[in-house]
mmCIF file of C-alpha atoms in Angstrom:
data_model
loop_
_atom_site.group_PDB
_atom_site.id
_atom_site.type_symbol
_atom_site.label_atom_id
_atom_site.label_comp_id
_atom_site.label_asym_id
_atom_site.label_seq_id
_atom_site.Cartn_x
_atom_site.Cartn_y
_atom_site.Cartn_z
ATOM 1 C CA MET A 23 -49.354 -6.936 10.064
ATOM 2 C CA GLU A 24 -47.860 -3.416 9.813
ATOM 3 C CA SER A 25 -44.536 -4.677 8.482
ATOM 4 C CA LEU A 26 -46.374 -6.744 5.883
ATOM 5 C CA GLU A 27 -48.383 -3.604 4.759
ATOM 6 C CA MET A 28 -45.176 -1.537 4.712
ATOM 7 C CA ALA A 29 -43.413 -4.167 2.578
ATOM 8 C CA GLU A 30 -46.302 -4.063 0.120
ATOM 9 C CA ASN A 31 -46.240 -0.305 -0.058
ATOM 10 C CA ALA A 32 -42.436 -0.284 -0.594
ATOM 11 C CA ALA A 33 -42.405 -2.888 -3.317
ATOM 12 C CA GLY A 34 -40.594 -1.576 -6.367
ATOM 13 C CA GLN A 35 -39.062 1.303 -4.516
ATOM 14 C CA GLU A 36 -35.899 -0.435 -3.345
ATOM 15 C CA LYS A 37 -33.549 2.314 -4.524
ATOM 16 C CA ALA A 38 -35.558 5.061 -2.983
ATOM 17 C CA ILE A 39 -35.689 3.220 0.413
ATOM 18 C CA ILE A 40 -31.932 2.745 0.367
ATOM 19 C CA ARG A 41 -31.290 6.377 -0.625
ATOM 20 C CA THR A 42 -33.731 7.675 2.063
ATOM 21 C CA CYS A 43 -33.186 5.298 4.975
ATOM 22 C CA GLY A 44 -29.480 4.258 4.601
ATOM 23 C CA TYR A 45 -26.160 6.043 4.358
ATOM 24 C CA PRO A 46 -22.606 4.987 3.522
ATOM 25 C CA ARG A 47 -19.966 4.833 6.270
ATOM 26 C CA LEU A 48 -16.970 6.065 4.241
ATOM 27 C CA ASP A 49 -15.021 6.822 7.359
ATOM 28 C CA PHE A 50 -14.349 3.100 7.945
ATOM 29 C CA GLY A 51 -12.421 2.860 4.704
ATOM 30 C CA ASN A 52 -10.294 5.844 5.837
ATOM 31 C CA LEU A 53 -9.040 4.045 8.890
ATOM 32 C CA VAL A 54 -7.443 1.104 7.087
ATOM 33 C CA LEU A 55 -4.605 1.018 4.511
ATOM 34 C CA ARG A 56 -5.707 3.221 1.565
ATOM 35 C CA SER A 57 -4.492 5.304 -1.284
ATOM 36 C CA SER A 58 -5.392 8.983 -1.702
ATOM 37 C CA MET A 59 -7.415 9.860 -4.740
ATOM 38 C CA THR A 60 -4.415 11.384 -6.558
ATOM 39 C CA GLU A 61 -2.439 8.258 -6.048
ATOM 40 C CA GLU A 62 -5.356 5.995 -7.217
ATOM 41 C CA GLU A 63 -6.759 7.847 -10.268
ATOM 42 C CA GLU A 64 -3.528 7.840 -12.284
ATOM 43 C CA PRO A 65 -2.614 4.142 -11.856
ATOM 44 C CA GLN A 66 -6.108 3.045 -12.821
ATOM 45 C CA GLN A 67 -5.673 4.722 -16.229
ATOM 46 C CA ASN A 68 -2.474 2.840 -16.527
ATOM 47 C CA LEU A 69 -3.742 -0.545 -15.416
ATOM 48 C CA ASP A 70 -7.192 -1.150 -16.921
ATOM 49 C CA MET A 71 -6.567 -0.608 -20.593
ATOM 50 C CA ALA A 72 -4.200 -1.597 -23.440
ATOM 51 C CA PHE A 73 -2.093 1.029 -25.297
ATOM 52 C CA LEU A 74 -3.841 2.451 -28.406
ATOM 53 C CA THR A 75 -0.915 1.526 -30.696
ATOM 54 C CA GLN A 76 -0.676 -1.983 -32.024
ATOM 55 C CA PRO A 77 1.917 -4.424 -30.447
ATOM 56 C CA ALA A 78 5.214 -4.489 -32.307
ATOM 57 C CA ALA A 79 6.397 -7.709 -30.627
ATOM 58 C CA ASP A 80 4.628 -10.906 -29.619
ATOM 59 C CA LEU A 81 4.989 -13.280 -26.670
ATOM 60 C CA GLY A 82 7.405 -15.694 -28.398
ATOM 61 C CA ASN A 83 6.685 -19.368 -27.887
ATOM 62 C CA LEU A 84 3.673 -18.463 -25.660
ATOM 63 C CA GLU A 85 1.848 -17.380 -28.852
ATOM 64 C CA LYS A 86 1.733 -21.075 -29.949
ATOM 65 C CA LEU A 87 -0.888 -21.714 -27.305
ATOM 66 C CA PRO A 88 -4.577 -20.832 -28.030
ATOM 67 C CA THR A 89 -5.520 -17.398 -26.602
ATOM 68 C CA GLU A 90 -8.162 -19.047 -24.349
ATOM 69 C CA LEU A 91 -5.566 -21.197 -22.750
ATOM 70 C CA ILE A 92 -3.236 -18.234 -22.048
ATOM 71 C CA VAL A 93 -6.047 -16.410 -20.427
ATOM 72 C CA GLN A 94 -6.684 -19.346 -18.090
ATOM 73 C CA VAL A 95 -3.078 -19.427 -17.147
ATOM 74 C CA LEU A 96 -2.967 -15.753 -16.517
ATOM 75 C CA LYS A 97 -5.967 -15.747 -14.184
ATOM 76 C CA PHE A 98 -4.030 -18.225 -11.959
ATOM 77 C CA LEU A 99 -0.904 -16.282 -11.725
ATOM 78 C CA ASP A 100 -0.189 -14.628 -8.415
ATOM 79 C CA ILE A 101 -0.796 -10.869 -8.416
ATOM 80 C CA SER A 102 2.885 -9.983 -8.341
ATOM 81 C CA THR A 103 3.699 -12.131 -11.375
ATOM 82 C CA TYR A 104 0.592 -10.896 -13.237
ATOM 83 C CA PHE A 105 1.724 -7.349 -12.576
ATOM 84 C CA GLN A 106 5.098 -8.149 -14.099
ATOM 85 C CA PHE A 107 3.585 -9.852 -17.132
ATOM 86 C CA LEU A 108 1.302 -6.847 -17.618
ATOM 87 C CA HIS A 109 4.454 -4.702 -18.133
ATOM 88 C CA THR A 110 6.331 -7.096 -20.390
ATOM 89 C CA ASN A 111 5.279 -5.544 -23.669
ATOM 90 C CA ARG A 112 2.163 -4.219 -25.523
ATOM 91 C CA ARG A 113 0.913 -7.709 -26.509
ATOM 92 C CA ALA A 114 1.112 -8.916 -22.891
ATOM 93 C CA ARG A 115 -0.802 -5.825 -21.793
ATOM 94 C CA GLU A 116 -3.438 -6.291 -24.522
ATOM 95 C CA LEU A 117 -4.083 -9.803 -23.131
ATOM 96 C CA ALA A 118 -3.788 -9.017 -19.365
ATOM 97 C CA THR A 119 -6.106 -6.045 -19.498
ATOM 98 C CA ASP A 120 -8.791 -7.949 -21.537
ATOM 99 C CA ILE A 121 -9.409 -10.551 -18.826
ATOM 100 C CA ARG A 122 -12.865 -9.944 -17.205
ATOM 101 C CA GLU A 123 -11.837 -10.769 -13.633
ATOM 102 C CA TYR A 124 -8.843 -8.526 -13.738
ATOM 103 C CA SER A 125 -10.748 -5.621 -15.356
ATOM 104 C CA LEU A 126 -13.434 -5.890 -12.444
ATOM 105 C CA ILE A 127 -10.681 -5.968 -9.862
ATOM 106 C CA VAL A 128 -8.934 -2.800 -11.229
ATOM 107 C CA LYS A 129 -12.345 -1.020 -11.706
ATOM 108 C CA HIS A 130 -13.866 -1.812 -8.333
ATOM 109 C CA GLY A 131 -11.107 -3.260 -6.058
ATOM 110 C CA LEU A 132 -8.046 -1.183 -7.104
ATOM 111 C CA GLN A 133 -7.481 -0.309 -3.444
ATOM 112 C CA ALA A 134 -6.992 -3.944 -2.501
ATOM 113 C CA PHE A 135 -4.909 -4.709 -5.630
ATOM 114 C CA ARG A 136 -2.493 -1.952 -4.838
ATOM 115 C CA ALA A 137 -2.418 -2.759 -1.041
ATOM 116 C CA PHE A 138 -1.252 -6.384 -1.820
ATOM 117 C CA LEU A 139 1.566 -4.869 -4.028
ATOM 118 C CA ARG A 140 2.554 -2.256 -1.461
ATOM 119 C CA THR A 141 2.630 -4.728 1.588
ATOM 120 C CA GLU A 142 4.704 -7.354 -0.321
ATOM 121 C CA THR A 143 1.959 -9.867 0.046
ATOM 122 C CA ALA A 144 0.934 -9.952 -3.744
ATOM 123 C CA HIS A 145 2.710 -13.286 -4.315
ATOM 124 C CA ARG A 146 0.381 -15.061 -1.944
ATOM 125 C CA LEU A 147 -2.860 -15.128 -3.976
ATOM 126 C CA THR A 148 -3.791 -15.269 -7.561
ATOM 127 C CA VAL A 149 -5.799 -12.697 -9.590
ATOM 128 C CA TYR A 150 -8.679 -15.173 -9.624
ATOM 129 C CA GLU A 151 -8.593 -15.613 -5.835
ATOM 130 C CA LEU A 152 -8.784 -11.911 -5.304
ATOM 131 C CA TYR A 153 -11.713 -11.915 -7.635
ATOM 132 C CA LEU A 154 -13.458 -14.633 -5.689
ATOM 133 C CA CYS A 155 -12.977 -12.455 -2.473
ATOM 134 C CA MET A 156 -14.538 -9.483 -4.278
ATOM 135 C CA ILE A 157 -17.732 -11.434 -5.294
ATOM 136 C CA THR A 158 -18.075 -12.865 -1.713
ATOM 137 C CA GLU A 159 -20.510 -10.827 0.215
ATOM 138 C CA ASN A 160 -20.033 -11.830 3.849
ATOM 139 C CA CYS A 161 -17.271 -11.816 6.422
ATOM 140 C CA GLU A 162 -15.467 -15.151 6.681
ATOM 141 C CA PHE A 163 -15.297 -14.839 10.477
ATOM 142 C CA CYS A 164 -18.763 -13.678 11.660
ATOM 143 C CA GLY A 165 -21.098 -13.917 8.594
ATOM 144 C CA GLU A 166 -21.975 -10.215 8.508
ATOM 145 C CA PHE A 167 -21.545 -8.018 5.395
ATOM 146 C CA GLY A 168 -17.804 -7.692 4.723
ATOM 147 C CA GLY A 169 -16.377 -4.623 3.008
ATOM 148 C CA PHE A 170 -12.779 -5.310 3.816
ATOM 149 C CA ILE A 171 -10.030 -7.793 3.337
ATOM 150 C CA TYR A 172 -7.339 -8.899 5.824
ATOM 151 C CA LEU A 173 -4.133 -8.807 3.804
ATOM 152 C CA ILE A 174 -1.898 -11.411 5.562
ATOM 153 C CA THR A 175 -4.403 -14.298 5.032
ATOM 154 C CA ALA A 176 -6.327 -12.651 2.195
ATOM 155 C CA GLN A 177 -9.664 -13.285 3.957
ATOM 156 C CA ARG A 178 -12.918 -11.188 3.483
ATOM 157 C CA CYS A 179 -13.924 -9.620 6.776
ATOM 158 C CA CYS A 180 -16.115 -6.860 8.202
ATOM 159 C CA TYR A 181 -15.016 -3.790 10.039
ATOM 160 C CA GLU A 182 -16.046 -5.179 13.349
ATOM 161 C CA CYS A 183 -13.675 -8.249 12.789
ATOM 162 C CA VAL A 184 -10.898 -5.935 11.585
ATOM 163 C CA GLN A 185 -11.020 -4.370 15.116
ATOM 164 C CA PHE A 186 -11.706 -7.313 17.424
ATOM 165 C CA ALA A 187 -11.631 -10.759 15.770
ATOM 166 C CA GLY A 188 -9.004 -13.197 17.047
ATOM 167 C CA GLU A 189 -8.382 -14.136 13.344
ATOM 168 C CA THR A 190 -7.125 -10.591 12.605
ATOM 169 C CA HIS A 191 -4.960 -10.271 15.756
ATOM 170 C CA THR A 192 -1.736 -8.785 14.366
ATOM 171 C CA MET A 193 1.559 -8.057 16.113
ATOM 172 C CA PRO A 194 5.001 -6.601 15.128
ATOM 173 C CA LEU A 195 7.285 -9.402 13.937
ATOM 174 C CA ARG A 196 10.042 -8.477 16.307
ATOM 175 C CA PHE A 197 8.220 -9.890 19.313
ATOM 176 C CA PHE A 198 8.581 -13.496 17.862
ATOM 177 C CA THR A 199 11.934 -13.563 16.165
ATOM 178 C CA LYS A 200 13.996 -14.146 19.317
ATOM 179 C CA ALA A 201 11.945 -17.284 20.421
ATOM 180 C CA LEU A 202 12.034 -18.628 16.911
ATOM 181 C CA ARG A 203 15.786 -18.301 16.692
ATOM 182 C CA ARG A 204 16.126 -20.315 19.937
ATOM 183 C CA GLY A 205 14.111 -23.063 18.305
ATOM 184 C CA ASN A 206 16.094 -22.989 15.048
ATOM 185 C CA VAL A 207 12.980 -21.999 13.133
ATOM 186 C CA PRO A 208 13.916 -20.187 9.851
ATOM 187 C CA LEU A 209 12.723 -16.654 9.734
ATOM 188 C CA ALA A 210 11.325 -17.267 6.254
ATOM 189 C CA GLN A 211 8.599 -19.543 7.746
ATOM 190 C CA LEU A 212 7.366 -16.613 9.935
ATOM 191 C CA LEU A 213 7.522 -14.160 6.998
ATOM 192 C CA LYS A 214 4.991 -16.314 5.086
ATOM 193 C CA HIS A 215 2.476 -15.081 7.602
ATOM 194 C CA SER A 216 3.496 -11.386 7.644
ATOM 195 C CA LEU A 217 3.435 -8.124 5.660
ATOM 196 C CA ARG A 218 5.508 -5.031 5.508
ATOM 197 C CA THR A 219 3.475 -1.931 6.366
ATOM 198 C CA SER A 220 2.930 0.972 4.209
ATOM 199 C CA ARG A 221 3.551 4.477 5.498
ATOM 200 C CA GLY A 222 0.473 6.407 6.659
ATOM 201 C CA ALA A 223 -2.123 7.012 9.409
ATOM 202 C CA PHE A 224 -4.361 4.229 10.553
ATOM 203 C CA ALA A 225 -7.187 4.003 13.153
ATOM 204 C CA PHE A 226 -6.860 7.667 14.194
ATOM 205 C CA GLU A 227 -3.243 7.013 15.267
ATOM 206 C CA GLU A 228 -0.337 9.378 14.416
ATOM 207 C CA PRO A 229 1.087 8.815 10.974
ATOM 208 C CA ILE A 230 3.761 6.131 10.895
ATOM 209 C CA MET A 231 6.680 6.900 8.527
ATOM 210 C CA ARG A 232 8.896 3.859 9.135
ATOM 211 C CA ARG A 233 7.845 0.628 7.534
ATOM 212 C CA VAL A 234 7.872 -2.432 9.829
ATOM 213 C CA TYR A 235 6.924 -6.093 9.504
ATOM 214 C CA LEU A 236 3.664 -7.231 11.048
ATOM 215 C CA VAL A 237 2.763 -10.870 11.628
ATOM 216 C CA HIS A 238 -0.503 -12.860 11.895
ATOM 217 C CA THR A 239 -0.488 -13.662 15.539
ATOM 218 C CA MET A 240 -2.325 -17.018 15.393
ATOM 219 C CA SER A 241 0.081 -18.304 12.682
ATOM 220 C CA ALA A 242 3.130 -17.170 14.724
ATOM 221 C CA ILE A 243 1.831 -18.883 17.845
ATOM 222 C CA LYS A 244 1.316 -22.079 15.871
ATOM 223 C CA LEU A 245 4.865 -21.971 14.665
ATOM 224 C CA LEU A 246 6.223 -21.450 18.224
ATOM 225 C CA TRP A 247 4.064 -24.254 19.538
ATOM 226 C CA ASP A 248 5.005 -26.740 16.786
ATOM 227 C CA HIS A 249 8.787 -26.088 16.557
ATOM 228 C CA THR A 250 10.070 -24.694 19.916
ATOM 229 C CA ASN A 251 9.805 -25.626 23.590
ATOM 230 C CA VAL A 252 8.163 -22.429 24.575
ATOM 231 C CA THR A 253 5.382 -22.798 27.154
ATOM 232 C CA TRP A 254 1.802 -21.517 26.765
ATOM 233 C CA LYS A 255 2.455 -19.195 29.689
ATOM 234 C CA LYS A 256 5.431 -17.733 27.864
ATOM 235 C CA ILE A 257 3.319 -17.240 24.764
ATOM 236 C CA GLU A 258 0.675 -15.471 26.855
ATOM 237 C CA ARG A 259 3.306 -13.070 28.094
ATOM 238 C CA MET A 260 4.681 -12.371 24.681
ATOM 239 C CA THR A 261 1.271 -11.576 23.186
ATOM 240 C CA LYS A 262 -0.536 -9.879 26.120
ATOM 241 C CA GLY A 263 -1.166 -6.174 25.375
ATOM 242 C CA ARG A 264 0.598 -6.422 21.985
ATOM 243 C CA ASP A 265 -2.550 -6.081 19.908
ATOM 244 C CA SER A 266 -3.333 -2.571 18.830
ATOM 245 C CA PRO A 267 -5.773 -0.744 16.483
ATOM 246 C CA TYR A 268 -2.820 0.427 14.414
ATOM 247 C CA THR A 269 -1.537 -3.018 13.571
ATOM 248 C CA ARG A 270 -4.925 -4.520 12.691
ATOM 249 C CA HIS A 271 -5.893 -1.499 10.476
ATOM 250 C CA ALA A 272 -2.400 -1.410 8.785
ATOM 251 C CA ALA A 273 -2.936 -5.034 7.808
ATOM 252 C CA SER A 274 -6.413 -4.492 6.289
ATOM 253 C CA THR A 275 -7.870 -2.569 3.426
ATOM 254 C CA SER A 276 -11.226 -1.815 1.832
ATOM 255 C CA LEU A 277 -12.628 -4.354 -0.813
ATOM 256 C CA PRO A 278 -16.140 -3.669 -2.160
ATOM 257 C CA PHE A 279 -18.515 -6.563 -2.656
ATOM 258 C CA TYR A 280 -19.208 -6.963 -6.506
ATOM 259 C CA ASN A 281 -22.753 -8.219 -6.883
ATOM 260 C CA LEU A 282 -22.879 -10.505 -9.961
ATOM 261 C CA GLU A 283 -26.658 -10.230 -10.141
ATOM 262 C CA THR A 284 -26.873 -6.408 -10.326
ATOM 263 C CA GLY A 285 -23.430 -5.717 -11.849
ATOM 264 C CA ARG A 286 -22.748 -3.182 -9.176
ATOM 265 C CA ALA A 287 -20.024 -2.797 -6.479
ATOM 266 C CA GLU A 288 -21.312 -2.304 -2.950
ATOM 267 C CA THR A 289 -19.291 -0.757 -0.104
ATOM 268 C CA GLY A 290 -22.003 -1.322 2.540
ATOM 269 C CA ILE A 291 -24.927 0.697 3.904
ATOM 270 C CA CYS A 292 -25.651 1.821 7.518
ATOM 271 C CA CYS A 293 -29.221 2.240 8.802
ATOM 272 C CA LYS A 294 -30.377 5.735 9.653
ATOM 273 C CA GLY A 295 -33.080 4.189 11.852
ATOM 274 C CA CYS A 296 -30.488 2.437 14.033
ATOM 275 C CA HIS A 297 -28.486 5.634 14.098
ATOM 276 C CA TYR A 298 -31.669 7.458 15.346
ATOM 277 C CA LYS A 299 -32.207 4.957 18.105
ATOM 278 C CA SER A 300 -28.995 5.836 19.819
ATOM 279 C CA LEU A 301 -29.628 9.616 19.480
ATOM 280 C CA ILE A 302 -33.302 9.762 20.247
ATOM 281 C CA ASP A 303 -34.634 6.536 21.986
ATOM 282 C CA ASP A 304 -31.534 6.392 24.292
ATOM 283 C CA PRO A 305 -30.056 9.930 24.405
ATOM 284 C CA ASP A 306 -28.274 9.240 27.827
ATOM 285 C CA LEU A 307 -26.843 5.884 26.651
ATOM 286 C CA ASP A 308 -23.269 7.291 26.185
ATOM 287 C CA ASN A 309 -23.206 8.220 29.861
ATOM 288 C CA SER A 310 -24.547 4.783 30.923
ATOM 289 C CA ASP A 311 -22.685 2.180 32.848
ATOM 290 C CA ASP A 312 -24.404 -0.591 31.021
ATOM 291 C CA GLU A 313 -21.646 -1.960 28.882
ATOM 292 C CA ALA A 314 -23.773 -4.575 27.147
ATOM 293 C CA ALA A 315 -26.321 -1.965 25.984
ATOM 294 C CA LEU A 316 -23.599 0.393 24.877
ATOM 295 C CA LYS A 317 -21.935 -2.389 22.900
ATOM 296 C CA LYS A 318 -25.265 -3.451 21.269
ATOM 297 C CA ALA A 319 -26.166 0.154 20.338
ATOM 298 C CA SER A 320 -22.722 0.748 18.851
ATOM 299 C CA GLU A 321 -22.883 -2.484 16.906
ATOM 300 C CA ASP A 322 -26.400 -1.751 15.550
ATOM 301 C CA ARG A 323 -25.425 1.758 14.573
ATOM 302 C CA ASP A 324 -22.149 0.710 12.847
ATOM 303 C CA ARG A 325 -23.422 -2.447 11.179
ATOM 304 C CA LEU A 326 -23.024 -2.466 7.383
ATOM 305 C CA TYR A 327 -25.449 -4.209 4.994
ATOM 306 C CA SER A 328 -25.542 -5.132 1.449
ATOM 307 C CA GLU A 329 -28.346 -3.664 -0.512
ATOM 308 C CA ALA A 330 -30.331 -6.878 -0.348
ATOM 309 C CA GLY A 331 -29.525 -7.226 3.417
ATOM 310 C CA PHE A 332 -30.554 -3.600 4.152
ATOM 311 C CA LEU A 333 -33.933 -4.102 2.558
ATOM 312 C CA ALA A 334 -34.440 -7.271 4.680
ATOM 313 C CA HIS A 335 -33.420 -5.126 7.796
ATOM 314 C CA PHE A 336 -35.745 -2.328 6.665
ATOM 315 C CA ALA A 337 -38.768 -4.553 6.762
ATOM 316 C CA GLN A 338 -38.099 -5.284 10.483
ATOM 317 C CA ASP A 339 -36.854 -1.817 11.670
ATOM 318 C CA GLU A 340 -39.559 0.405 12.899
ATOM 319 C CA ARG A 341 -37.351 3.510 13.027
ATOM 320 C CA ALA A 342 -36.301 3.111 9.396
ATOM 321 C CA GLN A 343 -39.969 2.579 8.382
ATOM 322 C CA ASP A 344 -40.983 5.735 10.265
ATOM 323 C CA LEU A 345 -38.313 7.602 8.291
ATOM 324 C CA TRP A 346 -39.700 6.300 5.051
ATOM 325 C CA LEU A 347 -43.179 7.314 5.914
ATOM 326 C CA ARG A 348 -41.997 10.876 6.981
ATOM 327 C CA SER A 349 -40.287 11.190 3.735
ATOM 328 C CA GLU A 350 -43.603 10.444 1.921
ATOM 329 C CA ASN A 351 -42.199 7.313 0.312
ATOM 330 C CA GLY A 352 -38.921 8.901 -0.722
ATOM 331 C CA THR A 353 -40.353 12.041 -2.264
ATOM 332 C CA LYS A 354 -39.491 14.484 0.382
ATOM 333 C CA ASP A 355 -36.068 15.099 2.093
ATOM 334 C CA VAL A 356 -36.067 14.389 5.796
ATOM 335 C CA GLU A 357 -33.496 16.278 7.843
ATOM 336 C CA TRP A 358 -31.148 14.019 9.850
ATOM 337 C CA GLU A 359 -27.737 14.414 11.403
ATOM 338 C CA ASP A 360 -24.970 12.050 10.705
ATOM 339 C CA GLN A 361 -22.723 12.140 13.751
ATOM 340 C CA SER A 362 -20.424 9.207 12.740
ATOM 341 C CA PRO A 363 -16.712 9.956 13.292
ATOM 342 C CA ARG A 364 -14.803 11.499 10.459
ATOM 343 C CA VAL A 365 -11.091 11.182 9.539
ATOM 344 C CA VAL A 366 -8.872 14.210 9.123
ATOM 345 C CA SER A 367 -5.543 12.432 8.555
ATOM 346 C CA THR A 368 -5.388 9.545 6.086
ATOM 347 C CA SER A 369 -2.543 7.456 4.504
#
C-alpha cells in the first residue's frame, strides 16, 4: 500500500527521482578498453561531419545508383571497409556521415567504434550491426542492463558478465597455438575468434605496453575438440587458471544504450538506496564470512539500471524511497557518500 502511495506521489517526477536516488558508476567504464578524452574529442570532429567545401570528384560508376541504394549498401559494410570508404574523397565522406545509424554511433558509441578499429576486429561486424547492439538494452548473457560490448564476439553485455561470465572467458592466444599445430588446424581459424590488445591499463592492473593476441576461450576449445585428438582433461589443464581480469577487460569496452523512445544515450544508473544498505544496514558485512550475503550485497550495490529499469526498482526499494522523502521530493540536497572504487590509471 505504501509503495502504491509512493508511486502516485512520484508520478511525473521521474527525472528528479533518478537525479536524487541514483548515480552513475563511471569507474566501470575506466576499467575496460577506453580512449582518453584528448584522444576521443578530436577524432569525433573528424568522423561525424562532412567537409564544408563542396566535393570536387564523384564516386565514379557508383553514382549511377540511386542515393537511397548506396546508403543501404554502406550500412551493411563492415566497420573497417566503411572507415576506408569514408576517407575516399569528399563525396564519399558526405554520404557516409549523413547516414543516421553511423551518426548515432559516432555521437554516442565512439568508444566502441574506435575499439573495434584498434583491436583489429572491425572487419567482423557491420555498421548496422553495431547500431543494433547500441539500441539493445540488456546483456545477451544474463538479461540485466548492459552498458558494455565484448569485442571478440560483438555481444552486448553487463559489467558483471565482463568479469565472470563463461561467454567472456578470454585467454592469450599462445596457450592454444601449439595444440592446434599438432592437429594441422590453420592459425587463421583461431584468429577469427581473437583480437589484438591495445596498450593501456585494465582492471586496476599495471599498464601493458606490449600488444598481444587474446582469444575467446569457448571458441578455441571448440576448435580443439572438433579438429584435434586432444582430450578434455588436457583442455582443462590448458585453461585452468588462465582467465584473468586483465584479459576480460582488455577485450571489452563501453557501449551506451541508445533509447529510441527518448532519443537519449544511457550508460546506466546505480541505486543510492542499495549503496546505503551495505553501509548502514550491514556495516559489518565486509568482515563477515558469509560469502553468499557478501556476493548479494555487492551485486545489489553494483547493479546498473536503465532509466526505466531504475524507476521500476525505485517503486520496490524502501531505502531509495526513504531517500526521496528526505529530499522532500527532490527539492532538497541529501548528503551521501559515494564509496565506489575510483581509477587512477586508465588506458
